[in-house]
Short mmCIF file of C-alpha atoms and ligand atoms in Angstrom, two decimals:
data_model
loop_
_atom_site.label_atom_id
_atom_site.label_comp_id
_atom_site.label_asym_id
_atom_site.label_seq_id
_atom_site.Cartn_x
_atom_site.Cartn_y
_atom_site.Cartn_z
CA MET N 1 -8.20 10.98 -10.04
CA ARG N 2 -5.59 13.68 -9.36
CA GLU N 3 -2.05 12.73 -10.33
CA PHE N 4 0.96 13.21 -8.04
CA PHE N 5 3.59 11.43 -10.12
CA SER N 6 2.66 12.92 -13.50
CA ASN N 7 6.23 12.59 -14.86
CA VAL N 8 6.18 8.79 -14.38
CA SER N 9 4.12 6.31 -16.36
CA ALA N 10 3.57 2.61 -15.65
CA ILE N 11 6.87 0.78 -15.02
CA ARG N 12 7.38 -2.12 -17.43
CA TYR N 13 9.80 -5.01 -17.70
CA GLU N 14 12.28 -4.10 -20.43
CA GLY N 15 15.05 -6.61 -19.71
CA PRO N 16 18.70 -6.22 -18.69
CA ARG N 17 19.75 -4.41 -21.86
CA SER N 18 17.37 -1.52 -21.41
CA LYS N 19 18.92 1.83 -20.52
CA ASN N 20 15.65 3.16 -19.14
CA SER N 21 16.07 3.57 -15.36
CA LEU N 22 12.30 3.67 -14.97
CA SER N 23 11.92 0.07 -16.11
CA PHE N 24 12.53 -3.35 -14.62
CA LYS N 25 15.63 -5.14 -15.82
CA TYR N 26 15.10 -8.42 -13.96
CA TYR N 27 11.65 -8.30 -12.38
CA ASP N 28 9.34 -9.74 -14.99
CA PRO N 29 6.09 -10.43 -13.14
CA GLU N 30 4.93 -12.97 -15.72
CA GLU N 31 8.16 -14.97 -15.93
CA ARG N 32 7.84 -18.47 -14.56
CA ILE N 33 10.45 -19.49 -12.00
CA GLY N 34 9.91 -23.11 -11.07
CA ASP N 35 6.28 -23.69 -10.22
CA LYS N 36 5.16 -20.06 -9.97
CA LYS N 37 5.24 -16.75 -11.75
CA MET N 38 7.67 -14.20 -10.38
CA LYS N 39 4.85 -11.98 -9.17
CA ASP N 40 3.52 -14.86 -7.06
CA HIS N 41 6.92 -15.67 -5.56
CA LEU N 42 7.61 -12.02 -4.86
CA ARG N 43 4.57 -10.67 -3.09
CA PHE N 44 6.03 -7.17 -2.82
CA ALA N 45 4.44 -4.62 -0.54
CA VAL N 46 4.99 -0.87 -0.24
CA ALA N 47 5.27 0.51 3.30
CA PHE N 48 2.98 3.46 3.92
CA TRP N 49 5.23 4.99 6.56
CA HIS N 50 8.55 5.19 4.71
CA THR N 51 7.27 5.72 1.19
CA PHE N 52 4.52 8.25 1.80
CA GLY N 53 5.27 9.47 5.34
CA PHE N 54 9.02 9.95 5.51
CA ARG N 55 10.15 13.51 4.82
CA GLY N 56 13.91 13.15 5.23
CA ALA N 57 14.33 14.49 8.78
CA ASP N 58 17.27 13.12 10.74
CA LEU N 59 18.89 13.86 14.12
CA PHE N 60 20.65 16.87 12.65
CA GLY N 61 18.30 18.25 10.04
CA SER N 62 14.66 19.04 9.45
CA GLU N 63 12.40 17.69 6.71
CA ASN N 64 13.74 18.26 3.20
CA MET N 65 11.60 16.12 0.92
CA ILE N 66 9.17 17.36 -1.71
CA ARG N 67 5.88 15.51 -1.33
CA PRO N 68 3.03 17.11 -3.31
CA TRP N 69 0.38 15.19 -1.35
CA ASP N 70 1.37 17.28 1.70
CA ASN N 71 0.04 20.49 0.16
CA PHE N 72 -3.32 20.44 1.96
CA THR N 73 -3.99 22.27 5.19
CA ASP N 74 -6.85 20.13 6.47
CA PRO N 75 -5.37 16.97 8.07
CA MET N 76 -8.12 14.69 6.69
CA GLU N 77 -7.70 16.16 3.20
CA ARG N 78 -3.97 15.58 3.53
CA ALA N 79 -4.57 11.97 4.61
CA LYS N 80 -6.81 11.36 1.59
CA ALA N 81 -4.27 12.92 -0.76
CA LYS N 82 -1.66 10.57 0.70
CA VAL N 83 -3.92 7.60 -0.04
CA ASP N 84 -4.47 8.84 -3.61
CA ALA N 85 -0.72 9.21 -4.09
CA ALA N 86 -0.21 5.73 -2.65
CA PHE N 87 -2.65 4.07 -5.02
CA GLU N 88 -1.22 5.92 -8.01
CA PHE N 89 2.21 4.68 -6.91
CA PHE N 90 1.07 1.05 -6.43
CA GLU N 91 -0.58 0.99 -9.83
CA LYS N 92 2.31 2.58 -11.71
CA LEU N 93 4.88 0.37 -10.00
CA GLY N 94 2.78 -2.76 -10.38
CA VAL N 95 3.00 -3.67 -6.69
CA ARG N 96 -0.06 -5.48 -5.41
CA TYR N 97 0.28 -5.10 -1.64
CA PHE N 98 0.75 -2.41 0.99
CA CYS N 99 1.50 -2.35 4.72
CA PHE N 100 0.48 0.32 7.21
CA HIS N 101 0.47 1.45 10.83
CA ASP N 102 -2.80 2.91 12.13
CA ARG N 103 -1.11 6.30 12.54
CA ASP N 104 0.32 6.31 9.00
CA ILE N 105 -3.05 6.52 7.35
CA ALA N 106 -5.16 8.82 9.52
CA PRO N 107 -4.45 11.87 11.72
CA GLU N 108 -5.05 11.68 15.45
CA GLY N 109 -7.95 13.62 16.93
CA GLU N 110 -8.41 15.24 20.35
CA THR N 111 -9.63 11.99 21.88
CA LEU N 112 -9.20 8.29 21.17
CA GLY N 113 -12.80 8.23 19.96
CA GLU N 114 -12.14 10.99 17.44
CA THR N 115 -8.92 9.32 16.32
CA ASN N 116 -10.84 6.10 15.71
CA ARG N 117 -13.51 7.96 13.73
CA ASN N 118 -10.77 9.48 11.56
CA LEU N 119 -9.40 5.99 11.01
CA ASP N 120 -12.85 4.73 10.02
CA GLU N 121 -13.27 7.51 7.47
CA ILE N 122 -9.88 6.87 5.87
CA THR N 123 -10.46 3.11 5.94
CA ARG N 124 -13.64 3.65 3.92
CA TYR N 125 -11.66 5.85 1.54
CA ILE N 126 -8.95 3.23 1.09
CA LYS N 127 -11.55 0.51 0.57
CA ARG N 128 -13.13 2.50 -2.20
CA LEU N 129 -9.79 2.74 -4.01
CA MET N 130 -9.09 -0.95 -3.40
CA ASN N 131 -12.37 -1.83 -5.04
CA GLY N 132 -11.24 -0.35 -8.32
CA SER N 133 -7.86 -2.12 -8.31
CA ASP N 134 -6.23 -5.45 -7.49
CA VAL N 135 -4.14 -3.92 -4.70
CA LYS N 136 -4.44 -5.76 -1.40
CA CYS N 137 -3.33 -5.22 2.17
CA LEU N 138 -0.41 -7.45 3.19
CA TRP N 139 -0.46 -6.37 6.82
CA GLY N 140 -1.51 -3.78 9.31
CA THR N 141 -0.03 -2.89 12.68
CA ALA N 142 -0.44 -0.44 15.55
CA ASN N 143 2.12 2.28 16.14
CA LEU N 144 2.87 1.80 19.86
CA PHE N 145 6.11 3.77 19.90
CA LYS N 146 5.63 7.33 18.59
CA ASP N 147 3.31 8.87 21.18
CA PRO N 148 5.09 10.13 24.35
CA ILE N 149 2.71 8.03 26.46
CA TYR N 150 4.75 5.01 25.31
CA THR N 151 7.92 6.36 26.93
CA HIS N 152 8.17 3.34 29.27
CA GLY N 153 6.83 0.84 26.77
CA ALA N 154 3.31 -0.16 25.69
CA ALA N 155 2.37 -3.70 26.78
CA THR N 156 5.49 -3.68 28.97
CA SER N 157 4.89 -0.23 30.46
CA CYS N 158 5.02 0.15 34.24
CA ASN N 159 1.83 2.24 33.92
CA VAL N 160 -1.44 0.33 33.67
CA ASP N 161 -3.21 3.21 31.86
CA VAL N 162 -0.67 2.86 29.07
CA PHE N 163 -1.20 -0.91 28.91
CA ALA N 164 -4.93 -0.28 28.46
CA ARG N 165 -4.38 2.39 25.80
CA ALA N 166 -2.06 0.07 23.87
CA ALA N 167 -4.70 -2.66 24.00
CA ALA N 168 -7.35 -0.25 22.72
CA GLN N 169 -5.06 0.79 19.90
CA VAL N 170 -4.25 -2.78 18.84
CA LYS N 171 -7.93 -3.68 19.04
CA LYS N 172 -8.82 -0.87 16.64
CA ALA N 173 -5.85 -1.50 14.32
CA MET N 174 -6.88 -5.13 14.07
CA GLU N 175 -10.46 -4.17 13.20
CA VAL N 176 -9.19 -1.82 10.48
CA THR N 177 -6.82 -4.48 9.12
CA LEU N 178 -9.70 -6.95 8.98
CA GLU N 179 -11.87 -4.37 7.22
CA LEU N 180 -9.13 -3.87 4.60
CA GLY N 181 -8.75 -7.62 4.08
CA GLY N 182 -5.23 -7.63 5.57
CA GLN N 183 -3.58 -11.03 5.25
CA ASN N 184 -1.36 -10.59 8.32
CA PHE N 185 -1.15 -8.49 11.47
CA VAL N 186 2.27 -7.49 12.80
CA PHE N 187 3.54 -6.74 16.29
CA TRP N 188 6.81 -4.90 16.40
CA GLY N 189 7.71 -4.24 20.03
CA GLY N 190 9.28 -0.87 19.36
CA ARG N 191 9.32 0.19 23.00
CA GLU N 192 8.91 -3.22 24.58
CA GLY N 193 12.27 -3.41 26.30
CA TYR N 194 14.29 -1.40 28.76
CA GLU N 195 16.87 1.32 29.15
CA THR N 196 18.21 0.12 32.52
CA LEU N 197 17.58 -2.94 34.67
CA LEU N 198 18.00 -0.73 37.76
CA ASN N 199 14.35 0.31 37.46
CA THR N 200 12.93 -2.69 35.60
CA ASP N 201 10.97 -5.73 36.76
CA MET N 202 11.88 -7.78 33.71
CA ARG N 203 9.89 -10.84 34.75
CA PHE N 204 6.71 -8.82 35.29
CA GLU N 205 7.13 -6.95 32.00
CA LEU N 206 7.56 -10.19 30.04
CA ASP N 207 4.54 -11.73 31.80
CA ASN N 208 2.48 -8.66 30.87
CA TYR N 209 3.70 -8.73 27.29
CA ALA N 210 2.53 -12.35 27.04
CA ARG N 211 -0.83 -11.51 28.63
CA PHE N 212 -1.24 -8.73 26.08
CA LEU N 213 -0.48 -11.03 23.15
CA HIS N 214 -2.85 -13.69 24.45
CA MET N 215 -5.61 -11.06 24.55
CA ALA N 216 -4.73 -10.06 20.98
CA VAL N 217 -5.01 -13.68 19.84
CA GLU N 218 -8.36 -13.97 21.58
CA TYR N 219 -9.66 -10.77 20.03
CA ALA N 220 -8.50 -11.77 16.53
CA ARG N 221 -10.49 -14.97 16.90
CA GLU N 222 -13.51 -13.10 18.26
CA ILE N 223 -13.76 -10.73 15.29
CA GLY N 224 -12.94 -13.41 12.72
CA PHE N 225 -9.51 -12.18 11.75
CA THR N 226 -7.98 -15.32 10.27
CA GLY N 227 -4.80 -13.73 8.94
CA GLN N 228 -1.35 -14.64 10.16
CA LEU N 229 -0.19 -13.05 13.42
CA LEU N 230 3.45 -12.03 13.27
CA ILE N 231 6.11 -10.78 15.67
CA GLU N 232 8.94 -8.75 14.22
CA PRO N 233 12.20 -9.23 16.14
CA LYS N 234 14.63 -6.35 16.62
CA PRO N 235 17.49 -6.22 19.14
CA LYS N 236 17.66 -2.51 19.93
CA GLU N 237 16.59 0.96 18.81
CA PRO N 238 14.67 2.74 20.06
CA MET N 239 15.25 0.87 23.36
CA LYS N 240 18.73 -0.13 24.45
CA HIS N 241 17.46 -3.67 24.75
CA GLN N 242 14.29 -4.96 23.15
CA TYR N 243 12.59 -8.10 24.37
CA ASP N 244 12.06 -9.53 20.87
CA PHE N 245 15.84 -9.37 20.38
CA ASP N 246 16.16 -11.86 17.52
CA VAL N 247 14.48 -14.98 16.17
CA ALA N 248 15.91 -17.32 18.81
CA THR N 249 14.97 -15.03 21.72
CA THR N 250 11.49 -14.46 20.34
CA LEU N 251 10.90 -18.19 19.84
CA ALA N 252 11.96 -18.90 23.42
CA PHE N 253 9.55 -16.21 24.65
CA LEU N 254 6.69 -17.57 22.54
CA LYS N 255 7.31 -21.11 23.78
CA ASN N 256 7.64 -20.06 27.43
CA TYR N 257 4.25 -18.41 27.31
CA ASP N 258 2.44 -20.95 25.19
CA LEU N 259 2.09 -18.48 22.32
CA ASP N 260 4.14 -20.29 19.70
CA ARG N 261 1.20 -21.96 18.03
CA TYR N 262 -0.41 -18.59 17.28
CA PHE N 263 2.53 -16.60 15.95
CA LYS N 264 5.03 -16.68 13.15
CA LEU N 265 7.78 -14.15 12.59
CA ASN N 266 8.27 -11.17 10.33
CA ILE N 267 12.01 -11.07 9.69
CA GLU N 268 13.67 -7.79 8.78
CA ALA N 269 17.09 -7.76 7.14
CA ASN N 270 18.48 -4.72 8.94
CA HIS N 271 17.19 -5.99 12.30
CA ALA N 272 19.11 -9.21 11.73
CA THR N 273 22.37 -7.37 11.12
CA LEU N 274 21.77 -5.06 14.10
CA GLY N 275 21.52 -8.20 16.21
CA GLY N 276 24.90 -9.44 14.99
CA HIS N 277 23.43 -12.00 12.59
CA THR N 278 23.24 -12.25 8.85
CA PHE N 279 19.80 -11.89 7.27
CA GLN N 280 20.15 -15.49 6.10
CA HIS N 281 20.83 -16.68 9.67
CA GLU N 282 17.58 -15.20 10.93
CA LEU N 283 15.60 -16.58 7.99
CA ARG N 284 17.17 -20.01 8.45
CA TYR N 285 16.50 -20.06 12.18
CA ALA N 286 12.87 -19.16 11.60
CA ARG N 287 12.49 -21.57 8.69
CA ILE N 288 13.82 -24.66 10.45
CA ASN N 289 11.38 -23.95 13.27
CA ASP N 290 8.47 -23.48 10.87
CA LYS N 291 8.15 -19.84 11.89
CA LEU N 292 9.09 -17.98 8.72
CA GLY N 293 5.96 -15.88 8.20
CA SER N 294 6.87 -12.73 6.28
CA ILE N 295 9.80 -10.49 5.44
CA ASP N 296 10.65 -6.81 5.79
CA ILE N 297 13.09 -6.53 2.94
CA ASN N 298 15.72 -3.81 3.32
CA GLN N 299 19.40 -3.65 4.12
CA GLY N 300 21.68 -2.01 6.64
CA ASP N 301 24.98 -0.32 6.06
CA PRO N 302 28.12 -2.14 7.21
CA LEU N 303 29.63 1.16 8.35
CA LEU N 304 26.64 2.29 10.41
CA GLY N 305 25.51 0.61 13.61
CA TRP N 306 21.86 1.57 13.58
CA ASP N 307 18.72 0.83 11.59
CA VAL N 308 19.18 2.65 8.29
CA ASP N 309 16.48 0.84 6.29
CA ARG N 310 18.13 1.13 2.91
CA PHE N 311 16.46 -0.38 -0.13
CA PRO N 312 17.88 -3.85 -0.76
CA THR N 313 20.40 -3.73 -3.61
CA ASP N 314 22.97 -6.24 -2.35
CA VAL N 315 22.31 -9.24 -4.59
CA TYR N 316 24.42 -11.61 -2.46
CA SER N 317 22.07 -10.94 0.42
CA THR N 318 18.85 -11.17 -1.64
CA THR N 319 20.11 -14.43 -3.22
CA LEU N 320 20.71 -16.08 0.14
CA ALA N 321 17.40 -14.73 1.43
CA MET N 322 15.51 -16.09 -1.58
CA TYR N 323 17.30 -19.39 -1.08
CA GLU N 324 15.70 -19.67 2.37
CA VAL N 325 12.32 -18.57 1.03
CA LEU N 326 12.35 -21.18 -1.73
CA LYS N 327 13.47 -23.85 0.74
CA ASN N 328 10.50 -22.80 2.85
CA GLY N 329 8.14 -23.41 -0.07
CA GLY N 330 7.42 -19.66 -0.26
CA ILE N 331 6.07 -17.37 2.45
CA GLU N 332 2.45 -16.84 1.47
CA PRO N 333 0.35 -15.38 3.12
CA GLY N 334 3.42 -13.34 4.00
CA GLY N 335 5.27 -11.21 1.50
CA PHE N 336 8.20 -8.86 0.96
CA ASN N 337 7.47 -5.52 2.54
CA PHE N 338 9.85 -2.73 1.55
CA ASP N 339 10.48 -1.43 5.05
CA ALA N 340 13.02 0.88 3.44
CA LYS N 341 13.46 4.58 2.92
CA VAL N 342 15.23 6.68 0.36
CA ARG N 343 18.34 8.52 1.57
CA ARG N 344 17.94 12.15 2.65
CA PRO N 345 19.66 13.49 -0.49
CA SER N 346 17.25 11.48 -2.69
CA PHE N 347 14.47 13.92 -1.94
CA GLU N 348 12.46 14.02 -5.17
CA PRO N 349 9.26 11.97 -5.53
CA VAL N 350 10.69 10.13 -8.56
CA ASP N 351 13.41 8.70 -6.26
CA LEU N 352 10.69 6.58 -4.66
CA PHE N 353 10.28 4.82 -8.01
CA TYR N 354 14.02 4.38 -8.57
CA ALA N 355 14.36 2.95 -5.07
CA HIS N 356 11.57 0.39 -5.36
CA ILE N 357 12.67 -0.63 -8.86
CA ALA N 358 16.22 -1.19 -7.55
CA GLY N 359 14.86 -3.31 -4.68
CA MET N 360 12.48 -5.30 -6.85
CA ASP N 361 15.16 -6.02 -9.43
CA ALA N 362 17.64 -7.10 -6.74
CA CYS N 363 15.03 -9.49 -5.29
CA ALA N 364 14.22 -10.83 -8.75
CA MET N 365 17.91 -11.45 -9.48
CA GLY N 366 18.27 -13.16 -6.11
CA LEU N 367 15.23 -15.33 -6.80
CA LYS N 368 16.53 -16.47 -10.18
CA ILE N 369 20.00 -17.29 -8.84
CA ALA N 370 18.63 -19.07 -5.76
CA HIS N 371 16.31 -21.12 -7.95
CA ARG N 372 19.21 -22.29 -10.12
CA LEU N 373 21.31 -23.11 -7.06
CA LEU N 374 18.46 -25.24 -5.77
CA GLU N 375 17.71 -26.89 -9.09
CA ASP N 376 21.31 -27.98 -9.49
CA LYS N 377 21.43 -28.96 -5.80
CA VAL N 378 24.92 -27.49 -5.57
CA LEU N 379 24.78 -26.75 -1.87
CA ASP N 380 22.33 -29.53 -1.03
CA ASN N 381 24.59 -32.21 -2.50
CA PHE N 382 27.60 -30.89 -0.67
CA ILE N 383 25.75 -30.71 2.63
CA GLU N 384 24.30 -34.16 2.19
CA GLU N 385 27.76 -35.58 1.62
CA ARG N 386 29.17 -33.67 4.58
CA TYR N 387 26.85 -35.44 7.04
CA ALA N 388 27.00 -38.82 5.32
CA SER N 389 28.49 -40.51 8.41
CA TYR N 390 25.10 -40.18 10.14
CA ARG N 391 23.28 -42.20 7.51
CA ASP N 392 24.35 -45.70 8.51
CA GLY N 393 26.08 -47.61 11.26
CA ILE N 394 26.54 -45.82 14.54
CA GLY N 395 25.70 -42.48 12.91
CA LEU N 396 22.23 -43.68 12.05
CA LYS N 397 21.79 -44.90 15.61
CA ILE N 398 22.65 -41.43 16.91
CA ALA N 399 20.32 -39.75 14.46
CA SER N 400 17.46 -42.02 15.42
CA GLY N 401 18.10 -41.68 19.15
CA GLU N 402 19.00 -45.32 19.71
CA ILE N 403 22.31 -45.06 21.46
CA ASN N 404 23.84 -43.98 24.78
CA PHE N 405 27.15 -42.73 26.16
CA ARG N 406 28.33 -46.23 27.12
CA ASP N 407 28.02 -47.53 23.53
CA LEU N 408 29.60 -44.37 22.20
CA GLU N 409 32.57 -44.77 24.52
CA ARG N 410 33.06 -48.34 23.32
CA TYR N 411 32.86 -47.14 19.70
CA ALA N 412 35.30 -44.28 20.35
CA MET N 413 37.83 -46.68 21.82
CA GLU N 414 37.63 -48.85 18.74
CA HIS N 415 37.91 -45.84 16.38
CA GLU N 416 40.76 -43.78 17.74
CA HIS N 417 42.07 -42.81 14.32
CA ILE N 418 39.73 -39.93 13.40
CA GLN N 419 39.83 -38.33 9.95
CA ASN N 420 38.02 -35.10 9.10
CA SER N 421 37.29 -33.66 5.65
CA SER N 422 37.56 -30.05 4.55
CA GLY N 423 34.53 -27.77 4.77
CA ARG N 424 35.56 -26.26 1.39
CA GLN N 425 34.16 -22.84 2.24
CA GLU N 426 36.21 -20.92 -0.33
CA MET N 427 35.33 -23.41 -3.04
CA LEU N 428 31.63 -23.00 -2.25
CA GLU N 429 31.93 -19.21 -2.22
CA ALA N 430 33.48 -19.43 -5.68
CA VAL N 431 30.62 -21.67 -6.84
CA LEU N 432 28.15 -19.14 -5.50
CA ASN N 433 29.94 -16.46 -7.52
CA GLU N 434 29.70 -18.59 -10.65
CA TYR N 435 25.96 -18.82 -10.17
CA MET N 436 25.69 -15.15 -9.30
CA PHE N 437 27.38 -14.14 -12.50
CA GLU N 438 25.80 -16.81 -14.63
CA GLN N 439 28.98 -18.56 -15.73
CA GLN N 440 27.53 -22.05 -15.57
CA ARG N 441 29.97 -24.87 -15.02
CA SER N 442 30.12 -27.27 -17.92
C1 LIG S 501 11.09 -0.52 12.83
C2 LIG S 501 10.30 -1.39 11.96
C3 LIG S 501 8.85 -1.09 11.89
C4 LIG S 501 7.99 -2.30 11.82
C5 LIG S 501 6.52 -2.01 11.92
O1 LIG S 501 12.45 -0.78 12.84
O2 LIG S 501 10.82 -2.24 11.30
O3 LIG S 501 8.64 -0.26 10.79
O4 LIG S 501 8.20 -3.00 10.63
O5 LIG S 501 6.19 -1.32 13.05
CO1 LIG S 502 10.06 -3.58 9.91
#
């Protein structure tokens, strides 16, 4: 097979003392953390779009990135070269999953039929490469936001022809995902939202969105796609307001339309922060509702108010994220998709390796710290103690739903002297730091 990253060989675990930047310092796939090996906790996936499709363009500048798999004039040849580069990258990095949009992997033709035939040909090509490796597909999705036809939305478009086209596209993307053995299928409502309510029938758009998702559920069942169906919340960008704003909004929508039993959520770190939440908040909200399905692992920038999709290097954030994942008992069949892109000045192909290594190591560090926090029950014990008053007496009656306002008034009159205890936030933050920096308390 042709080589696109000839200056990089397989990335190995060399431990924290290694000075080799093309090695893992913390991600040791074979290391056992609790009941599983690290590689089974951290089902990392590479995103086709950012890693092999992003060329560095921004609002002010054109493409600047060197990508040797682009050097083919025929679009199908170029698509195959991209797949070759991708598999070389997966193998060298030791990542076992990938994620893709339909339009990431194959060029569009003159007609929908031709586009679908292109997709079929590339799907066969990918399958052939998958056969010779243990790389699997974490999830597929349909790109319902790039084409100008989706100007007013896809499933929430005011134009019925667009609704039908979006359905046809999801139908095909689902077939391709099934063909590639995808373990999940994602819906990110990139243009499902509005720019102004002055021209928007919000109720009708939400009803249509739900009808669309019900048809998707039905079609998945019909073709035997048994993977997890996921919705990826995001509050804004590209639309001013997106309907799947955050976890809470998305759950309310799913429940309203009787869709909640079919879907879980794909939580993205930078979408959480765009919505005014921490990543941990979104993971927690999904987890306690049994809806934590998969993760798009990246990070925002506190100084920038849009979706910057940086690689996750903030270990505080990965620690608290891994804490939720471990509490959830893992996220399989979901995984950790690097929905992240290198910065425009990091334009060399080797930067793709540095970026993923940085992200994988930060997740591994977070996993190890979160595991120790859980083993020692540092936060669990504190929280348990904090709510102790609900474990007996009147507290237990409240918690088991056996009391009313009348009884509570009587109790309150007999207990007028109320004493609260400190929440000890700063103490707990210091404890977290001790665990982060491995200075175990004696
Ligand atoms: C956009 C985003 C998408 C989805 C898949 O912000 O996160 O890449 O993950 O469409
Ligand atoms: Co995403």
